[in-house]
Coordinates of N, CA, C and O in Angstrom, one line a residue:
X227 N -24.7 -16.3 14.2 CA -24.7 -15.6 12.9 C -24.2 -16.5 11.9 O -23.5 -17.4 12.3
X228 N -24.4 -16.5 10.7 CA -24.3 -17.2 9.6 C -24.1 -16.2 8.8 O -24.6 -15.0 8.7
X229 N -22.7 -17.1 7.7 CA -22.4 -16.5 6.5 C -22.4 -17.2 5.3 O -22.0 -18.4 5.1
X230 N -23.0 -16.0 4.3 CA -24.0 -16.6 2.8 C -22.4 -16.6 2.1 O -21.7 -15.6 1.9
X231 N -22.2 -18.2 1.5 CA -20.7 -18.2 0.8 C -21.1 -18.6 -0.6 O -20.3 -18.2 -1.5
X232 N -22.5 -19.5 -1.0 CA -22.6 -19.1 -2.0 C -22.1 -18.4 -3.3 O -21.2 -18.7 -4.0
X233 N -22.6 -17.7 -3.3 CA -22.2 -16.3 -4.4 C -21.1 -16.0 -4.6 O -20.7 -15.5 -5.6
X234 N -20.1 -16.2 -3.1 CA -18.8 -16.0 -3.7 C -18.2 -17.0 -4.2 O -17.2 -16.6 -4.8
X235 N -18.3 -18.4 -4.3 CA -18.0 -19.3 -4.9 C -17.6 -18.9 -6.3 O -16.6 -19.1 -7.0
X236 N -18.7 -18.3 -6.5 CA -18.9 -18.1 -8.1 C -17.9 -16.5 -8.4 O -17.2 -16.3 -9.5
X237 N -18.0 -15.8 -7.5 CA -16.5 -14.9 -8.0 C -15.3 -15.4 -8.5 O -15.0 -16.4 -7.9
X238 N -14.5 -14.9 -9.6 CA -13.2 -15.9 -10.3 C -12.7 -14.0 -11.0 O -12.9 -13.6 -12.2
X239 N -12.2 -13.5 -10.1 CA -11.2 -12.3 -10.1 C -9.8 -12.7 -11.3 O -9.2 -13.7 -10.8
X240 N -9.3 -12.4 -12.3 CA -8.2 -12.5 -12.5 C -7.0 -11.9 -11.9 O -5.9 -12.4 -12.1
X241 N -7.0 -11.1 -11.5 CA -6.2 -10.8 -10.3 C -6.5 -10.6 -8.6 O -7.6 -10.0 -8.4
X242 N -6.0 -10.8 -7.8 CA -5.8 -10.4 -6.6 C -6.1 -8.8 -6.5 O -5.5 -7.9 -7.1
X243 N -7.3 -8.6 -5.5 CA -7.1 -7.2 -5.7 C -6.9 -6.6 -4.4 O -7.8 -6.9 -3.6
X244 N -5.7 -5.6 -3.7 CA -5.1 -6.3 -2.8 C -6.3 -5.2 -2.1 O -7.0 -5.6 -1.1
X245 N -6.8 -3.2 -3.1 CA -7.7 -2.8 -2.2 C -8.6 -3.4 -1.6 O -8.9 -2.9 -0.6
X246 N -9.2 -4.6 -1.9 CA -10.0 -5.2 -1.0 C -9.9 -5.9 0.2 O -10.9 -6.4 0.9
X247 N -8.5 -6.0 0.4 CA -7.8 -6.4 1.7 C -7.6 -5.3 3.0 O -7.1 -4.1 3.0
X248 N -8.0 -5.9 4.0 CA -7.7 -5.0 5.3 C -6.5 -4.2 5.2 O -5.4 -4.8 4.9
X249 N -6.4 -2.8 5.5 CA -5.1 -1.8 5.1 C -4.0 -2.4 6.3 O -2.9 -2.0 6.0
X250 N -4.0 -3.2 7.6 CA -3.5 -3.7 7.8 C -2.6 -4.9 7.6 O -1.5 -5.1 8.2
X251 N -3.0 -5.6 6.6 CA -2.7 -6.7 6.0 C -1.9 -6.3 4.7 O -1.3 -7.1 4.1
X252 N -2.0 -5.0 4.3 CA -1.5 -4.4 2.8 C -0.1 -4.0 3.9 O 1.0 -4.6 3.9
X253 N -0.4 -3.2 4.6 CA 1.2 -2.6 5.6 C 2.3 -3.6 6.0 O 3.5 -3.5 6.1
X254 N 1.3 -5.0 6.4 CA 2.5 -6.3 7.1 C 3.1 -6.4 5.7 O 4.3 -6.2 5.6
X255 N 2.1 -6.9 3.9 CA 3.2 -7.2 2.6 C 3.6 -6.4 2.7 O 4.8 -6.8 2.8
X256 N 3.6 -4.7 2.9 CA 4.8 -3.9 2.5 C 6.0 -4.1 3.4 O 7.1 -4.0 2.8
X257 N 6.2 -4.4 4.5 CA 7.2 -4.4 5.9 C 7.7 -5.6 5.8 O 9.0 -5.8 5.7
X258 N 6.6 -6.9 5.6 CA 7.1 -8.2 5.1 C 8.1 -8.8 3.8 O 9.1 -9.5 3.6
X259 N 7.5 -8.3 3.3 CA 8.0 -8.8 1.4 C 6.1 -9.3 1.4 O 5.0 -9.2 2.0
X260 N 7.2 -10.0 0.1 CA 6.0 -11.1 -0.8 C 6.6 -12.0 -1.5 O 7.5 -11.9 -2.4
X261 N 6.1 -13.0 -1.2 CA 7.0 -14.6 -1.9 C 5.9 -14.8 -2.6 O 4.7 -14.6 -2.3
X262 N 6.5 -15.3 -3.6 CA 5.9 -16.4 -5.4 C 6.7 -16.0 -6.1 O 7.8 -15.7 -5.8
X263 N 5.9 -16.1 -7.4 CA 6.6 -16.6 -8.7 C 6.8 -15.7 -9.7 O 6.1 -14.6 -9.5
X264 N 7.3 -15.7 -10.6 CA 7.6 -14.5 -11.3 C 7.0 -14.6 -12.6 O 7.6 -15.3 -13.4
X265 N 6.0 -14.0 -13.2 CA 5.8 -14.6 -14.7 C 5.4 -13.6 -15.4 O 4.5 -12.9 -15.0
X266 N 6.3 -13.2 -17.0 CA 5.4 -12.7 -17.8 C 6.3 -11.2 -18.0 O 5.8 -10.1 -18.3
X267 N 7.5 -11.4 -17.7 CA 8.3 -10.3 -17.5 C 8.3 -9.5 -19.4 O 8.6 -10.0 -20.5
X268 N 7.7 -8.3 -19.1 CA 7.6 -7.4 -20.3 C 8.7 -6.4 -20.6 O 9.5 -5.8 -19.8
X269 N 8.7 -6.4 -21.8 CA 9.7 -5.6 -22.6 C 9.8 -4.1 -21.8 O 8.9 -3.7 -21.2
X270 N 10.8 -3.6 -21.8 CA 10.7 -1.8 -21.3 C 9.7 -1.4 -22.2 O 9.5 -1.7 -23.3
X271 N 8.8 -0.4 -21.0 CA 8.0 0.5 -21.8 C 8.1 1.4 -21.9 O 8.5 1.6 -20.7
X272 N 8.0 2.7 -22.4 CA 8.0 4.2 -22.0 C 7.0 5.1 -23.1 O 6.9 4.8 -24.3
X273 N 6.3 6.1 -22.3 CA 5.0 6.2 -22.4 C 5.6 7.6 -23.3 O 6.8 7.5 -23.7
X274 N 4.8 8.9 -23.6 CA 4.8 10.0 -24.0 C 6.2 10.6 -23.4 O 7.2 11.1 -24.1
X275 N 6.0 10.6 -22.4 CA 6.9 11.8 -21.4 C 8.1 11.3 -21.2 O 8.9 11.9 -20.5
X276 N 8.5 9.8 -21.9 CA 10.3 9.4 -21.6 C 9.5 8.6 -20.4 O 9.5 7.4 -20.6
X277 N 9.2 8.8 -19.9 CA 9.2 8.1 -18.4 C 9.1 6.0 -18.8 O 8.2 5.4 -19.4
X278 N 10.3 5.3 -18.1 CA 10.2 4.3 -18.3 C 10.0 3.2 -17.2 O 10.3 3.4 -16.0
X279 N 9.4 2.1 -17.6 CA 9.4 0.9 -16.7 C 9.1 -0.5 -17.1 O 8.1 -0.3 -17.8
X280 N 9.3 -1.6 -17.1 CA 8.9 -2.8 -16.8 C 7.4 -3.4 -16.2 O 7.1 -2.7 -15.2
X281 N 6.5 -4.5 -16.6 CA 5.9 -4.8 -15.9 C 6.2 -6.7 -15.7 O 6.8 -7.4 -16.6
X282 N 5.7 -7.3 -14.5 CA 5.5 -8.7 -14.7 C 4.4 -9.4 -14.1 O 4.0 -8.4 -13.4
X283 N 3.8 -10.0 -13.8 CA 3.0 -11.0 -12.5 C 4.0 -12.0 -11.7 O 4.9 -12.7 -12.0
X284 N 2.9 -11.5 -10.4 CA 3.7 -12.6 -9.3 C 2.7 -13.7 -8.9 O 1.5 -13.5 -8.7
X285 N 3.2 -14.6 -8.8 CA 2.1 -15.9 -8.6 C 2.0 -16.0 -7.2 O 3.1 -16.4 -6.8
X286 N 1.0 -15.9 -6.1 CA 0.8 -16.0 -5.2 C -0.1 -17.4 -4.9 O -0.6 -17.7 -6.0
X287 N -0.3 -18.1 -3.9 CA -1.1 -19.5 -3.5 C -2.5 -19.1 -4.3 O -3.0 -19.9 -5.1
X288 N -3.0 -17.8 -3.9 CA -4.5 -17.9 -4.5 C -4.4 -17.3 -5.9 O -5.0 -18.0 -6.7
X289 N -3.8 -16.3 -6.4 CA -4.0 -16.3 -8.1 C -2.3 -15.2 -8.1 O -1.2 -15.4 -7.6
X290 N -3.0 -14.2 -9.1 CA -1.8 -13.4 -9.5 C -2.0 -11.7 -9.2 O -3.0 -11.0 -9.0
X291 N -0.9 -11.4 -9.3 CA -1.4 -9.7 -9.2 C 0.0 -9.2 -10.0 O 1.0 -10.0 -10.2
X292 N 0.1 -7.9 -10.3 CA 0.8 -7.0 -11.4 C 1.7 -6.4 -10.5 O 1.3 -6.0 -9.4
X293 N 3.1 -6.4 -11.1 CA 4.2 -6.0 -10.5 C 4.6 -4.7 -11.2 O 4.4 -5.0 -12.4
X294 N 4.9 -3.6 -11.1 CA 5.6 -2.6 -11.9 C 7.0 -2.2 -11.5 O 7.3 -1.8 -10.4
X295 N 7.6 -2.3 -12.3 CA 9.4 -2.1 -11.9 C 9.5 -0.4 -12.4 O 8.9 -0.1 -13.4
X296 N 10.0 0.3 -11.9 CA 10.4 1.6 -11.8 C 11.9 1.7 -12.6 O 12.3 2.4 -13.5
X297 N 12.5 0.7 -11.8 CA 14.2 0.3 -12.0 C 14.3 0.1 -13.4 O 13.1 0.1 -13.7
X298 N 14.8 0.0 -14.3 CA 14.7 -0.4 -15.6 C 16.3 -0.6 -16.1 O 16.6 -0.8 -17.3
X299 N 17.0 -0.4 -15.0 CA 18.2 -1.0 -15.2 C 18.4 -2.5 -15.9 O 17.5 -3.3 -16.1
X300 N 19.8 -2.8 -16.3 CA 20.2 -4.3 -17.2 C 20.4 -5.3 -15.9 O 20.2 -6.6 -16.0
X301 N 20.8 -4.7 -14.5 CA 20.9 -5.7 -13.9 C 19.6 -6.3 -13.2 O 19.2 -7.5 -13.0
X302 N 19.0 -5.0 -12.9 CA 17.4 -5.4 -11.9 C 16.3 -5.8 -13.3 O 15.1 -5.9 -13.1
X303 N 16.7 -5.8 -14.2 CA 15.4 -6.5 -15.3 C 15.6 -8.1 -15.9 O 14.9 -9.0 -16.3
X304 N 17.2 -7.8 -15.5 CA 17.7 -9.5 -15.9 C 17.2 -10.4 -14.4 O 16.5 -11.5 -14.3
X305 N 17.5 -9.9 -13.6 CA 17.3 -10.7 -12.1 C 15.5 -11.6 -12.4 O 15.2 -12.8 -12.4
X306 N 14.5 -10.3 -12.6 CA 12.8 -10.9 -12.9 C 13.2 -11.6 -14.2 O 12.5 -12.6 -14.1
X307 N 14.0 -11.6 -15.3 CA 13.6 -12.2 -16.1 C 14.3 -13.9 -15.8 O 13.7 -15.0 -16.0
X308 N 15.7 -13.8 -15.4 CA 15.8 -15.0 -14.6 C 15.2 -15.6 -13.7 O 15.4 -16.7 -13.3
X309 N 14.4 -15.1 -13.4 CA 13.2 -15.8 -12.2 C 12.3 -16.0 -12.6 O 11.7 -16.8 -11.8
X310 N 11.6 -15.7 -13.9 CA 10.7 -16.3 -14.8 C 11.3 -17.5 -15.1 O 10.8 -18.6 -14.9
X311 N 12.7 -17.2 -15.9 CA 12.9 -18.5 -17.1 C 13.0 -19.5 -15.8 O 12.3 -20.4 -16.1
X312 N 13.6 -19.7 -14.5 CA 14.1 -20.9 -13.6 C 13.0 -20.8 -12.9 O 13.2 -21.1 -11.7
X313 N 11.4 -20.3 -13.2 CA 10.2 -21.1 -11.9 C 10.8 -20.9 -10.7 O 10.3 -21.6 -9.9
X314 N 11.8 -20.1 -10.2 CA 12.1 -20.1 -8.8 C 11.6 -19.2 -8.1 O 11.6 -18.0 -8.5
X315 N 10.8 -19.8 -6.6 CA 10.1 -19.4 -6.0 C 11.6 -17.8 -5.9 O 12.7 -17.9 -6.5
X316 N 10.9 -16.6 -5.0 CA 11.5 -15.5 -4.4 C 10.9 -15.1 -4.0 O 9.7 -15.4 -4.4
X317 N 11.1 -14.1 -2.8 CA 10.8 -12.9 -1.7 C 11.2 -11.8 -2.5 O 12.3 -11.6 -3.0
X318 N 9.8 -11.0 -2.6 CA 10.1 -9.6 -2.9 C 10.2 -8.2 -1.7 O 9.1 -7.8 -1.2
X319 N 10.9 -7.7 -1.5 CA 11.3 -6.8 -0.1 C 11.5 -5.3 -0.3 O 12.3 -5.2 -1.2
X320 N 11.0 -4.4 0.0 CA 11.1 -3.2 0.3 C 10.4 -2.4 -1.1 O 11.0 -1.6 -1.9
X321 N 9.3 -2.8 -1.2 CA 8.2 -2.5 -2.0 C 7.4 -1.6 -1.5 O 7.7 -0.9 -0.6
X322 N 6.3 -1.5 -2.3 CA 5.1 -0.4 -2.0 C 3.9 -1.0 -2.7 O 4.1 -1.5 -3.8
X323 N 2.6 -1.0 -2.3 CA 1.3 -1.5 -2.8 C 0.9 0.0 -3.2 O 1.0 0.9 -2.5
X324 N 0.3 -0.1 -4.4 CA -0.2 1.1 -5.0 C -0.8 0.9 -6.4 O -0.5 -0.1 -7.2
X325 N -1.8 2.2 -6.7 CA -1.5 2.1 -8.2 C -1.9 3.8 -8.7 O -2.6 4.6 -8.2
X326 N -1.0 3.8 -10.0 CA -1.1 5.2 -10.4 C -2.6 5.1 -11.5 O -3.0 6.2 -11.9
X327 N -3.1 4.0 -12.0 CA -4.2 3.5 -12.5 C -5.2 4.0 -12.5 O -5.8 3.0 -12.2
X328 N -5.8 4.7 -12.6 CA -7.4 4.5 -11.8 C -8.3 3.9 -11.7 O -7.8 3.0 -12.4
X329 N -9.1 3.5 -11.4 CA -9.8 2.5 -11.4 C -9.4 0.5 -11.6 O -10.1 -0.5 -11.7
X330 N -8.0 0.8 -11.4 CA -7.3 -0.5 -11.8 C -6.9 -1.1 -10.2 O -6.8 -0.4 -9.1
X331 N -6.8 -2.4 -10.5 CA -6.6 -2.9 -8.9 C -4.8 -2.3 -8.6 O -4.0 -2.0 -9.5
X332 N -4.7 -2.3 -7.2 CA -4.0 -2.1 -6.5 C -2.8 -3.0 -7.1 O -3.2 -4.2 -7.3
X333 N -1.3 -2.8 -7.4 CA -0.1 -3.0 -8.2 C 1.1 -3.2 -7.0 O 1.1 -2.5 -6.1
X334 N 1.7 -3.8 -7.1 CA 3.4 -3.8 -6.4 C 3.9 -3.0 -7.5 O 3.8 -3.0 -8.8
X335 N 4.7 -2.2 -6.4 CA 5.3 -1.1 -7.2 C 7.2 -1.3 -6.6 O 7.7 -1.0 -5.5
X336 N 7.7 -1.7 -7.6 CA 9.0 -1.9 -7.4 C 10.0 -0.5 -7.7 O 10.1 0.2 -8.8
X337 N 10.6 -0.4 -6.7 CA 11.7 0.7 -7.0 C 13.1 0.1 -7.0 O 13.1 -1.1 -6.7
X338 N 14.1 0.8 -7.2 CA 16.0 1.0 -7.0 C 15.9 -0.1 -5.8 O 16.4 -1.3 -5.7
X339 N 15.1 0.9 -4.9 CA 15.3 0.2 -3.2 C 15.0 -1.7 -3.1 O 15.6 -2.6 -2.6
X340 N 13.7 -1.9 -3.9 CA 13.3 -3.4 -3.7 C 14.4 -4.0 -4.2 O 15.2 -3.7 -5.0
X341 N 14.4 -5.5 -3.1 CA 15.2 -6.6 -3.2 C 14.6 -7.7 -3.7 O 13.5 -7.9 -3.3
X342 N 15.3 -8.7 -4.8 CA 14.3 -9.8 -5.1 C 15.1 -10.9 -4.7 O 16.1 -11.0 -5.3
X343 N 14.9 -11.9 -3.7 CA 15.7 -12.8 -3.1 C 15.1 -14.3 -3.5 O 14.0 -14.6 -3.3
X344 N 16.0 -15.2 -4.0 CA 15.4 -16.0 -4.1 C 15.4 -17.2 -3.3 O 16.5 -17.5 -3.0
X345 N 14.1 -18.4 -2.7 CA 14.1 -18.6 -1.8 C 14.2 -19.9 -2.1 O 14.5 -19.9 -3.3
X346 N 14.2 -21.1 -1.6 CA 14.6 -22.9 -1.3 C 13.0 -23.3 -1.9 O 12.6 -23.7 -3.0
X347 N 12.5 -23.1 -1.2 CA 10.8 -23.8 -1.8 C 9.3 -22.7 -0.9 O 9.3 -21.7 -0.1
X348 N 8.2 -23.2 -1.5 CA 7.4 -22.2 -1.4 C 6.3 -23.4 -1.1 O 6.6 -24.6 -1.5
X349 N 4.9 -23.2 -0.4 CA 4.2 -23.8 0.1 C 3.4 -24.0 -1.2 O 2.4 -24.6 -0.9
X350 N 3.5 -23.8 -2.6 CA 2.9 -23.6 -3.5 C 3.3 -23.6 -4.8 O 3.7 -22.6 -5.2
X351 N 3.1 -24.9 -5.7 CA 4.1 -24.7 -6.8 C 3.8 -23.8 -8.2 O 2.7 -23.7 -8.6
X352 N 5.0 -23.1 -8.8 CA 4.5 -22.8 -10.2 C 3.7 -23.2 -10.5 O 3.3 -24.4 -10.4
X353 N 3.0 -21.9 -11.5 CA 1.8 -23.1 -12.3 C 2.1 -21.8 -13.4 O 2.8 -20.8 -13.3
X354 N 1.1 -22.4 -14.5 CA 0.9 -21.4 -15.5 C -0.8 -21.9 -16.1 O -1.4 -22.9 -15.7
X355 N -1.3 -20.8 -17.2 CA -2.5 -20.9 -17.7 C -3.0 -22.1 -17.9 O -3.9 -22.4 -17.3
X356 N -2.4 -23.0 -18.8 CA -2.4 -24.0 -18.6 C -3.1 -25.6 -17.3 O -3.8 -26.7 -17.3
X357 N -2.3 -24.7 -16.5 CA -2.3 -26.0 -15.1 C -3.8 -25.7 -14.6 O -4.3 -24.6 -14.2
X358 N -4.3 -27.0 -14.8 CA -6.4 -27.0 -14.2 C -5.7 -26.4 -12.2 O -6.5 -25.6 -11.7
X359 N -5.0 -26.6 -11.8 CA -4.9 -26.0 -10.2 C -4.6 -24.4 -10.4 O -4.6 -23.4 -9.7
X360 N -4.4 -24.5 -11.1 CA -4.2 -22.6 -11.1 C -5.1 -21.7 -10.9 O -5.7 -21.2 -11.9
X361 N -5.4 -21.2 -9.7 CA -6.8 -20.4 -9.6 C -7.2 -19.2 -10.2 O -6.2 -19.1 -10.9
X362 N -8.0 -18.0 -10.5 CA -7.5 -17.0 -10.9 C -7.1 -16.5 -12.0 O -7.2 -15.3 -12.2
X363 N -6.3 -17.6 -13.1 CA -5.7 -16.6 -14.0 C -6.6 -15.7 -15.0 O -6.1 -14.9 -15.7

């Protein structure tokens, strides 16, 4: 059997979209964490209803995907925003893949409970818009 790779060549996703990953492989990131990079950390938002949150991107080896922070505490908003300004790789832990979006790809959904650890080095360095190795953005 033979597979036609062509055509996907030419796919260039700006995000990671994780629904199209095996629901097995979505359950190990949630149990696992998720290591990369932090970029793009946004202002508090809050919508109609009071209800507030944070968003940022996490840089993974193949491109990026959308983080949503729940937390909107001074200490858990400073932690992502220090992890932007210092490029340092981190482990994100005790997450959830989801989205309340419709039609929008699949999000890390950060609560109280998630831990953001940060780690020595990563198989993959920062990049930004900029960097020609940056796949994805």
């Amino acid at each position: 059997m033979t597979f036609e790779t062509t055509n996907l060549l030419k796919i260039k996703p700006l995000r990671i979209h994780f629904s199209l990953l095996d629901d097995d492989l979505v359950k190990e990131d949630e149990q696992n964490g998720i290591s990369g990079y932090i970029h793009s950390v946004s202002p508090i938002k809050q919508n109609d209803r009071q209800f507030k949150w944070f968003d940022c991107n996490v840089q993974f080896e193949r491109g990026f995907v959308r983080a949503v922070s729940f937390d909107t505490s001074t200490a858990a908003k400073d932690k992502f925003i220090n992890a932007a300004k210092s490029k340092s790789p981190v482990k994100l832990t005790k997450l959830k893949l989801g989205s309340k979006r419709p039609g929008k790809p699949i999000d890390i959904i950060l609560k109280k409970e998630t831990k953001l650890d940060q780690l020595d080095t990563l198989s993959f360095p920062f990049m930004t818009k900029q960097d020609k190795r940056c796949p994805n953005w």
